[in-house]
PDB file of C-alpha atoms in Angstrom:
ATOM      1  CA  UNK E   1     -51.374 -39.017 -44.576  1.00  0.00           C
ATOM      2  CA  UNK E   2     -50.446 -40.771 -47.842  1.00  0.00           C
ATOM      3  CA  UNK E   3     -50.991 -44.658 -48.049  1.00  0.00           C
ATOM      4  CA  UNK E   4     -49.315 -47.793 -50.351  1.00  0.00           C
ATOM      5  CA  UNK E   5     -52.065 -49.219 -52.935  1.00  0.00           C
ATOM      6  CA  UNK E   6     -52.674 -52.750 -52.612  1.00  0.00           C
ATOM      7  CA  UNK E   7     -50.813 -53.607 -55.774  1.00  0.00           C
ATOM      8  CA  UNK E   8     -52.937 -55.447 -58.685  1.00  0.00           C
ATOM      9  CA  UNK E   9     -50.871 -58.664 -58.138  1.00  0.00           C
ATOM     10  CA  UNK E  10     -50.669 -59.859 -54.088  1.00  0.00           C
ATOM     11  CA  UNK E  11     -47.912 -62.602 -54.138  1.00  0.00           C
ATOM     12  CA  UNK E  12     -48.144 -63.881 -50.795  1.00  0.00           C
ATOM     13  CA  UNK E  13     -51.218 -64.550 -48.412  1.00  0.00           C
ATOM     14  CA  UNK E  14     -51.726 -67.206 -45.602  1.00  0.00           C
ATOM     15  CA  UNK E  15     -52.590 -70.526 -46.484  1.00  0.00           C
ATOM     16  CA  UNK E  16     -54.754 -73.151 -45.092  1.00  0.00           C
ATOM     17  CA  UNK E  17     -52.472 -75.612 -43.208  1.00  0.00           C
ATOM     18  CA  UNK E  18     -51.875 -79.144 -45.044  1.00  0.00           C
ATOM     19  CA  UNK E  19     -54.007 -80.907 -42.380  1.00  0.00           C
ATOM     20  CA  UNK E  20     -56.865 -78.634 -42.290  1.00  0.00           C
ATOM     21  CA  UNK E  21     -57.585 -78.886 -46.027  1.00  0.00           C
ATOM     22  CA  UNK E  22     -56.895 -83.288 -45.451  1.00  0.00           C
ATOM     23  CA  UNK E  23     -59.444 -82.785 -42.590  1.00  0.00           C
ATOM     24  CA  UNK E  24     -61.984 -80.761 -44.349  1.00  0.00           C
ATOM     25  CA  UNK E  25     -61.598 -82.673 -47.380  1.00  0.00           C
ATOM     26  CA  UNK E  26     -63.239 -85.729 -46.237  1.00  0.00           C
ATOM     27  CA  UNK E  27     -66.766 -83.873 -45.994  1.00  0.00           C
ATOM     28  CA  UNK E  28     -68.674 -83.313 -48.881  1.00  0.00           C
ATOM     29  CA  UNK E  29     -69.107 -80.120 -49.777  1.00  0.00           C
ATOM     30  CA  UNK E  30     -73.462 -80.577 -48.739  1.00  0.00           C
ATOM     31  CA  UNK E  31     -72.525 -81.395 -45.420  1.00  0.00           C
ATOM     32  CA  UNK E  32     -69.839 -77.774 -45.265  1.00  0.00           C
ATOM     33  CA  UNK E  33     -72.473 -76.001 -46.433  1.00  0.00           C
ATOM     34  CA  UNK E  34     -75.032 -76.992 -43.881  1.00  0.00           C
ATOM     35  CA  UNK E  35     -72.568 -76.342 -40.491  1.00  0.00           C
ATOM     36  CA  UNK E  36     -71.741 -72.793 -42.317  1.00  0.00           C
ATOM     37  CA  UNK E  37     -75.329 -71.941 -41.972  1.00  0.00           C
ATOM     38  CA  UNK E  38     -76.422 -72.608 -45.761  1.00  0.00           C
ATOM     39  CA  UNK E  39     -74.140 -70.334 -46.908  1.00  0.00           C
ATOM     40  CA  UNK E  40     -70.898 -70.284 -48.950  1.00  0.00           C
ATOM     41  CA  UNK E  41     -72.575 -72.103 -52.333  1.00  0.00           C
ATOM     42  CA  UNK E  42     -71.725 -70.881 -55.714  1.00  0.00           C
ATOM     43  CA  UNK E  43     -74.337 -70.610 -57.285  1.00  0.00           C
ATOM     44  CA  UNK E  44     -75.501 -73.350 -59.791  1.00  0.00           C
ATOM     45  CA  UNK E  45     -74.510 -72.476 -62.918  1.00  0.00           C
ATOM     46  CA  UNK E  46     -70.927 -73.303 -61.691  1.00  0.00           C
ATOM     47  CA  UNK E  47     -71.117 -77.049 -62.377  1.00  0.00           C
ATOM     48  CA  UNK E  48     -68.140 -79.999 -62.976  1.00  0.00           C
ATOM     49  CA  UNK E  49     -67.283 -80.760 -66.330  1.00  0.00           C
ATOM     50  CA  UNK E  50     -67.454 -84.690 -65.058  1.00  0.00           C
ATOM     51  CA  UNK E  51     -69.335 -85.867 -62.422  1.00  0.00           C
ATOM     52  CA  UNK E  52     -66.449 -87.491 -61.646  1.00  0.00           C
ATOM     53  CA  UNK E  53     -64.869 -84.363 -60.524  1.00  0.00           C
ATOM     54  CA  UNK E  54     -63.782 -83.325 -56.700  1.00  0.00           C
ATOM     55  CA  UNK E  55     -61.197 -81.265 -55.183  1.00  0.00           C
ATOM     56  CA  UNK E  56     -60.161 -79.230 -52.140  1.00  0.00           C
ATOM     57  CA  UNK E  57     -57.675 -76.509 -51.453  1.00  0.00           C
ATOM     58  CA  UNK E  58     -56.543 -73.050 -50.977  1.00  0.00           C
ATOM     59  CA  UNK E  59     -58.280 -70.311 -52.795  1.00  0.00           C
ATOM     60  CA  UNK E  60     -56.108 -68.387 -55.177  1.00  0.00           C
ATOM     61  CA  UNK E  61     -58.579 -65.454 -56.718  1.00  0.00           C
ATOM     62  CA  UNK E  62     -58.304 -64.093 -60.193  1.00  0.00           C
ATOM     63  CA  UNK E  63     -60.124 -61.512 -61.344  1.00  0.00           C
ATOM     64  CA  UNK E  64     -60.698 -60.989 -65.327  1.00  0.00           C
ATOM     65  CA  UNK E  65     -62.215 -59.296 -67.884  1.00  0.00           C
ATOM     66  CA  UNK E  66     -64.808 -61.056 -69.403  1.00  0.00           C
ATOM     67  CA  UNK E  67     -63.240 -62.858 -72.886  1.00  0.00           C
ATOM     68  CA  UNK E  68     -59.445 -62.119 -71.391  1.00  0.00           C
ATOM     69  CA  UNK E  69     -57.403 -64.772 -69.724  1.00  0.00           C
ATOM     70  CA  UNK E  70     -54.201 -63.067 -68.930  1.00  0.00           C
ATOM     71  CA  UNK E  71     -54.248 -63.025 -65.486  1.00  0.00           C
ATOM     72  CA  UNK E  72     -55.391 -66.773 -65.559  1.00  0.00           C
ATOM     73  CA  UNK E  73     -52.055 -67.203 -67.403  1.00  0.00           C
ATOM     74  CA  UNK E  74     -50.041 -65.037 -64.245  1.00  0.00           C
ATOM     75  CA  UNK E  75     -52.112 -66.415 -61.535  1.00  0.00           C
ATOM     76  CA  UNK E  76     -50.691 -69.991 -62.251  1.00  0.00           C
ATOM     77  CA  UNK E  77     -47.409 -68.619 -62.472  1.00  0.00           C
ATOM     78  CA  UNK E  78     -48.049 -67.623 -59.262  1.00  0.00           C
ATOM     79  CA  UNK E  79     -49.563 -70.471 -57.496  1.00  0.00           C
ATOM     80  CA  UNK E  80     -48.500 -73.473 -55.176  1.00  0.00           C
ATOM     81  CA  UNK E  81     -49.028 -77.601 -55.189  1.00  0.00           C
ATOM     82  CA  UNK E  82     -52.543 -77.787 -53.773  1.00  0.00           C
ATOM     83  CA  UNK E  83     -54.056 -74.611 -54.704  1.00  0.00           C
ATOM     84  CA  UNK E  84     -57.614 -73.925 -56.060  1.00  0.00           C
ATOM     85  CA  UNK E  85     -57.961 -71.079 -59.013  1.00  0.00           C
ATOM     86  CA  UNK E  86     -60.805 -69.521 -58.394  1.00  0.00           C
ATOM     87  CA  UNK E  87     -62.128 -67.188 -61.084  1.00  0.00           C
ATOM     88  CA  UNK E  88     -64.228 -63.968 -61.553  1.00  0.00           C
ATOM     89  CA  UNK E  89     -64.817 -64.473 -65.155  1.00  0.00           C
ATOM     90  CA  UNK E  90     -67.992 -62.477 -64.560  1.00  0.00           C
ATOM     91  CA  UNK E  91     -70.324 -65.442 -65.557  1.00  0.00           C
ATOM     92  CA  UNK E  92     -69.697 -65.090 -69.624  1.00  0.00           C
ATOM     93  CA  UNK E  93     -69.946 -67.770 -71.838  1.00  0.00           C
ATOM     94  CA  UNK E  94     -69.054 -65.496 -75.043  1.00  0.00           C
ATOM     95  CA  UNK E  95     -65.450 -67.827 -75.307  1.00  0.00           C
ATOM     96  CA  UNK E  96     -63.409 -69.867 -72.898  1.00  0.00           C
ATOM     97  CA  UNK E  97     -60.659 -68.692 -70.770  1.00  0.00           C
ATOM     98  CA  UNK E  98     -59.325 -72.024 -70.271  1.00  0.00           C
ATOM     99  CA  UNK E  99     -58.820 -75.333 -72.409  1.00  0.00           C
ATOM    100  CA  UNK E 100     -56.014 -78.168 -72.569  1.00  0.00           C
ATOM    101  CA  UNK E 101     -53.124 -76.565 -72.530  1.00  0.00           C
ATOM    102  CA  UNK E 102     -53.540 -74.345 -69.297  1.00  0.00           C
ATOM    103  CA  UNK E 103     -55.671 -77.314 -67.548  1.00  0.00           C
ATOM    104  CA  UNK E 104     -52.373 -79.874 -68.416  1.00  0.00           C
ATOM    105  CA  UNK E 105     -49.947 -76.694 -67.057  1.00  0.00           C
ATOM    106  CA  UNK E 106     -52.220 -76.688 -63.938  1.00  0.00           C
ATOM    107  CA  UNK E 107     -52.285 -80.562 -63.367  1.00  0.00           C
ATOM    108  CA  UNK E 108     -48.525 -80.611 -64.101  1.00  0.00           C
ATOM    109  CA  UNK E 109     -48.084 -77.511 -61.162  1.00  0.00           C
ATOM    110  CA  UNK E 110     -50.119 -80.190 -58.805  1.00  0.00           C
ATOM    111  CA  UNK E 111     -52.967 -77.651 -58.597  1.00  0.00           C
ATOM    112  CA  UNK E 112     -56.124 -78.816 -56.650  1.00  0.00           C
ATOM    113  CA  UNK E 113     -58.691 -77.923 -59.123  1.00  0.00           C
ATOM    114  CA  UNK E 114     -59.986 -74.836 -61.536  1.00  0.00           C
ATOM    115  CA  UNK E 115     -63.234 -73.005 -60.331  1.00  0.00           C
ATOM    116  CA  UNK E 116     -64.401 -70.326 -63.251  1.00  0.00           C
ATOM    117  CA  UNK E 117     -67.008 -68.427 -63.525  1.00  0.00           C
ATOM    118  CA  UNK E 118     -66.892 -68.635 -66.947  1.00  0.00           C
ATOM    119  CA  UNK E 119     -66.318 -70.856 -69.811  1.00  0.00           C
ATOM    120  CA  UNK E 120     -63.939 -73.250 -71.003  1.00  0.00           C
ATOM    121  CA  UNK E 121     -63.540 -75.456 -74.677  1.00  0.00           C
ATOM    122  CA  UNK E 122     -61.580 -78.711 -75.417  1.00  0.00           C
ATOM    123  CA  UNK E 123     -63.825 -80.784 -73.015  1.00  0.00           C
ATOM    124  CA  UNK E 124     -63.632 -83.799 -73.943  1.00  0.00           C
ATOM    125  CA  UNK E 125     -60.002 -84.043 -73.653  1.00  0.00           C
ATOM    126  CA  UNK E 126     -60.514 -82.259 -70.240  1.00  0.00           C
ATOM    127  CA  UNK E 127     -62.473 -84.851 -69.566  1.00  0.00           C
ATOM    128  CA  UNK E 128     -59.513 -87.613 -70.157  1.00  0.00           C
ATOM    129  CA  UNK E 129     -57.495 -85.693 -68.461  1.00  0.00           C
ATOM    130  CA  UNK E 130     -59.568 -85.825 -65.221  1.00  0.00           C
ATOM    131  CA  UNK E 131     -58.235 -82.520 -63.627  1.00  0.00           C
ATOM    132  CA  UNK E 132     -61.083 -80.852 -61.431  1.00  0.00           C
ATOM    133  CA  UNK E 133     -62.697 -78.353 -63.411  1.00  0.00           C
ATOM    134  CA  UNK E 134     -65.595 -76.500 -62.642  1.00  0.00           C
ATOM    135  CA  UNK E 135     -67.520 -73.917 -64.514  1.00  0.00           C
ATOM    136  CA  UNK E 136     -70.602 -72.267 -66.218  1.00  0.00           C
ATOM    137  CA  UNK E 137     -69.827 -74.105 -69.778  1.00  0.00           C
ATOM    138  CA  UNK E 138     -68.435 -74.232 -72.710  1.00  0.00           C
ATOM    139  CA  UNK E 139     -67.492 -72.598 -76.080  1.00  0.00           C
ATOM    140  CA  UNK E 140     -65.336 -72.655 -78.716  1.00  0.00           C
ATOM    141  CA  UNK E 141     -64.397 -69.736 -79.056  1.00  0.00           C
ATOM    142  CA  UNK E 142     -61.039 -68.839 -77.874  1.00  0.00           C
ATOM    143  CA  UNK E 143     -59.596 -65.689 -75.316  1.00  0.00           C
ATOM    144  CA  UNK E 144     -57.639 -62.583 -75.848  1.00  0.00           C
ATOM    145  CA  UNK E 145     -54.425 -62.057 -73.649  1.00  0.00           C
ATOM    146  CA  UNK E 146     -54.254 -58.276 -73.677  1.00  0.00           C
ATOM    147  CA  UNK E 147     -56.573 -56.913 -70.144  1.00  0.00           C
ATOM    148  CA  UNK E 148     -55.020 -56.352 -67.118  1.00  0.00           C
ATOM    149  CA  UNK E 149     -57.155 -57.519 -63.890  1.00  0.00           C
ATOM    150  CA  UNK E 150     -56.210 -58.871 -60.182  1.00  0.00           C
ATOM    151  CA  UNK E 151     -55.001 -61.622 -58.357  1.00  0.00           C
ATOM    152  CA  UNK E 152     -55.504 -62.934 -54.998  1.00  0.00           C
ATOM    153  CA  UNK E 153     -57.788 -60.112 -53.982  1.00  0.00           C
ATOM    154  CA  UNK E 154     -61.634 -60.673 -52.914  1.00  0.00           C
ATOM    155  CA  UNK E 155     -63.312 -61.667 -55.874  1.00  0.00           C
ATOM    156  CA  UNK E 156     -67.013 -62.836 -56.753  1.00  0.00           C
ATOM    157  CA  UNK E 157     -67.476 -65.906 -58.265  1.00  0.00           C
ATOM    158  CA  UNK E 158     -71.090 -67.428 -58.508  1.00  0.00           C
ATOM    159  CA  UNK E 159     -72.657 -64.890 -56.423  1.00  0.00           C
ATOM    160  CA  UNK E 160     -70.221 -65.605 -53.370  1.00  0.00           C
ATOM    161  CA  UNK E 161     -67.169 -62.813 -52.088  1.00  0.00           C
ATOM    162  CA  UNK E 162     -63.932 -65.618 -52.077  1.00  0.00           C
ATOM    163  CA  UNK E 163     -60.866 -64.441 -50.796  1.00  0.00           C
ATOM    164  CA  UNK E 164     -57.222 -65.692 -50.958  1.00  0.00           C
ATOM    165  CA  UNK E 165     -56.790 -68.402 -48.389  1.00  0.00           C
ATOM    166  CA  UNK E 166     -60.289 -69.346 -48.159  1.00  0.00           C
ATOM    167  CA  UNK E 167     -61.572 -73.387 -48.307  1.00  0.00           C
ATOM    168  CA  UNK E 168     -62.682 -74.543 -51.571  1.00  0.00           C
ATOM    169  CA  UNK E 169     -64.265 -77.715 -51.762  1.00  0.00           C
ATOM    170  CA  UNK E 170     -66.237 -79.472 -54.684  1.00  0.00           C
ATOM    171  CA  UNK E 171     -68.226 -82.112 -56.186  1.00  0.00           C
ATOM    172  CA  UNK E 172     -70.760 -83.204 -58.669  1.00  0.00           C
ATOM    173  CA  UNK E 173     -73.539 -81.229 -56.663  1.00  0.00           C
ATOM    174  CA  UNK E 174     -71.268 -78.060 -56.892  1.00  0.00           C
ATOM    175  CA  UNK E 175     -68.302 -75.677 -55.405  1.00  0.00           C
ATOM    176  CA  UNK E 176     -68.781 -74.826 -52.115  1.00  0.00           C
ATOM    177  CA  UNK E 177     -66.521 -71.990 -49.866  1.00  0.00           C
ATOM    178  CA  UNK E 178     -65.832 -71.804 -46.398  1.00  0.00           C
ATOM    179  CA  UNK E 179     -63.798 -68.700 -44.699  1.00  0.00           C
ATOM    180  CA  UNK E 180     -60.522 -69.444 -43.516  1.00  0.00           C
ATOM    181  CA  UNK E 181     -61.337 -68.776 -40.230  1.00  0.00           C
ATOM    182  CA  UNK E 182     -64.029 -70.629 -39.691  1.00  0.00           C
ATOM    183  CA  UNK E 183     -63.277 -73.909 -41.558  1.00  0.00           C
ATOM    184  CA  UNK E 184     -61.476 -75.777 -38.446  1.00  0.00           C
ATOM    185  CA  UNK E 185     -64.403 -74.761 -35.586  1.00  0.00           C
ATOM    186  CA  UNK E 186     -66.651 -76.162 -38.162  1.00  0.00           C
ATOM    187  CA  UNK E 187     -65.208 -79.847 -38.536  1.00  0.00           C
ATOM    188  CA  UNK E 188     -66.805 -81.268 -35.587  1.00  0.00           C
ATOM    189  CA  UNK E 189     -69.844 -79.877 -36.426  1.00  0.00           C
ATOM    190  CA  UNK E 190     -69.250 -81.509 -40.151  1.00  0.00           C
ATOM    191  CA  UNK E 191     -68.323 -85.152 -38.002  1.00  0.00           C
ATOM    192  CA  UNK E 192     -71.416 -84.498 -35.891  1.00  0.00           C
ATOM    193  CA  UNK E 193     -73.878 -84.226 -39.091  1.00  0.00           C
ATOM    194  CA  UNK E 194     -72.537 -87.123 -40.849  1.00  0.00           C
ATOM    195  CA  UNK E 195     -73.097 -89.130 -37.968  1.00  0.00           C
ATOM    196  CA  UNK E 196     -76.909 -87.884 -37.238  1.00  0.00           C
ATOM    197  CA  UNK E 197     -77.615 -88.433 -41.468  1.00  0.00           C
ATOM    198  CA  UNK E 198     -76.174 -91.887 -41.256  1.00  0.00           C
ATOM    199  CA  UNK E 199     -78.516 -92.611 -37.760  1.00  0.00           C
ATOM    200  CA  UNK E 200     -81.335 -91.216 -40.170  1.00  0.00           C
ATOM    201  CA  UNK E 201     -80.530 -92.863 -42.703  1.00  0.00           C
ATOM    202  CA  UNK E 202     -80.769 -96.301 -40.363  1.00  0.00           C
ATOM    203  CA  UNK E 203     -83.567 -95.238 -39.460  1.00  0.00           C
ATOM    204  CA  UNK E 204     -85.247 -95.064 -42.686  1.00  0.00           C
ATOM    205  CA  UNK E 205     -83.875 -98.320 -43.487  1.00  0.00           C
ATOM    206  CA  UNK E 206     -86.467 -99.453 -40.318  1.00  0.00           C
ATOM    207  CA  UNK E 207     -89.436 -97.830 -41.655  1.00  0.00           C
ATOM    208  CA  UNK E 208     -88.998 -94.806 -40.161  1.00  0.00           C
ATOM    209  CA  UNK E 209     -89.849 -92.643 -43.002  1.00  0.00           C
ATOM    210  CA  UNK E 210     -91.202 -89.679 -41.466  1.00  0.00           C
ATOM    211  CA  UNK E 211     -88.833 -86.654 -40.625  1.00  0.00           C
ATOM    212  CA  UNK E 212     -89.563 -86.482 -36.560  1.00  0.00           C
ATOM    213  CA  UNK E 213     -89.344 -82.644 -36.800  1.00  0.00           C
ATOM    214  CA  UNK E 214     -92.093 -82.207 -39.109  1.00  0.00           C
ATOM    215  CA  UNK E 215     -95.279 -82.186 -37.055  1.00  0.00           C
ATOM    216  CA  UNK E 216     -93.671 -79.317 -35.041  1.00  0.00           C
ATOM    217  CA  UNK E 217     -92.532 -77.251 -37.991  1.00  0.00           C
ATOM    218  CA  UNK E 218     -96.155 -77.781 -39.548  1.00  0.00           C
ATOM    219  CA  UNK E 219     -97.565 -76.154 -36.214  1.00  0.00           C
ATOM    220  CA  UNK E 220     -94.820 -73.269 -35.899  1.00  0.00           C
ATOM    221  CA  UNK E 221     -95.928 -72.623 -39.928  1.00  0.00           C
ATOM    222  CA  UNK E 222     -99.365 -72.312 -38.824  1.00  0.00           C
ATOM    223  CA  UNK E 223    -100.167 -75.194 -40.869  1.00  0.00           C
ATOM    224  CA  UNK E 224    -101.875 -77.474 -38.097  1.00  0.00           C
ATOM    225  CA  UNK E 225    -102.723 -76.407 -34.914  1.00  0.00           C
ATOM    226  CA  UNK E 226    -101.528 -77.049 -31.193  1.00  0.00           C
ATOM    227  CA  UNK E 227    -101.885 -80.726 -30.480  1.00  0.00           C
ATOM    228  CA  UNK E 228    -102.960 -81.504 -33.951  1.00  0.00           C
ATOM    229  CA  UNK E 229    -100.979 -84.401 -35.979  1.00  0.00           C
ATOM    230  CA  UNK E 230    -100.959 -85.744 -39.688  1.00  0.00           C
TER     231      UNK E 230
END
């Protein structure tokens, strides 16, 4: 039984609908991660180059060799008005894969926002161009354009699997990635946390400073005993 390969280069993949991303946008990417279970995070080192920084979107995944940017360069060729690149840059901060002229190509294609893990250079004028970017970094050091690699396949980008299609969302706390599927079942859950943090928060404001949960997490931890209190 012989079988196509998955070619290097998918094309075509389902996208988030226009009112899902609108929806999920208005939750920061904290509050995502919480209703997902704690899960979906990149990890740290994937930072904005400006606090200022935010997006949402559609995931488009590239995967690259570290120090190699041509699939970077075919990916946006590839992609749509609202899109996320994510990329697989395999963490290295040897050179950058992406400065001002492919940041101004991807603000000029209406992209949502660059997520590499990797590096990029020219950040200052980055910076004044205020296009989302988010990465490990910098350096000045420039790419080569000569190693094949893969787009819109799963990829691993800050220690989390991302797949064509799937939620990206991110601030100046970090990126954040919800499945496809699950994004819309989780937006009432997101409404529903906001809602109990601002009630907290209100609370606070009263003098209510301690967390009410925290005698009965000290007991379950063995910390106090049954019926004991601070």
């Amino acid at each position: 039984m012989s079988t196509t390969p998955v070619p290097d280069i998918v094309r075509d993949f389902e996208r988030l609908p226009a009112d899902v991303i609108t929806s999920a946008a208005r939750f920061q990417p904290a509050i995502l991660a919480d209703v997902a279970g704690r899960r979906g995070a990149l990890h740290g080192r994937i930072t904005a180059l400006d606090p200022s920084m935010k997006c949402a979107g559609t995931a488009v995944t590239v995967e690259v060799r570290p120090g190699d940017n041509l699939m970077i360069h075919a990916a946006m060729a590839l992609a749509k008005p609202g899109d996320v690149l994510v990329v697989d840059a395999k963490a290295d901060q040897t050179s950058a894969l992406m400065g001002e002229i492919m940041i101004s190509a991807c603000r000029k294609l209406g992209l949502a926002g660059v997520v590499i893990d990797g590096a990029v250079r020219d950040s200052l004028e980055l910076r004044d161009i205020g296009f989302p970017v988010f990465s490990v970094g910098t350096n000045p050091n420039g790419p080569t354009k000569n190693i094949a690699g893969r787009i819109n396949h799963p990829v691993s980008a800050g220690g989390v699997t991302v797949r064509p299609g799937d939620f990206v969302t991110a601030d100046a706390d970090g990126v954040v990635v919800v499945e496809r599927e699950r994004i819309a079942a989780l937006l009432p859950l997101a409404e529903k946390k906001v809602a109990d943090e601002a009630r907290r928060i209100a609370g606070i404001a009263q003098g209510q400073t301690r967390a009410p949960w925290l005698d009965a997490a000290l007991r379950s931890a063995g910390v106090l005993r049954e019926g004991e209190t601070l």
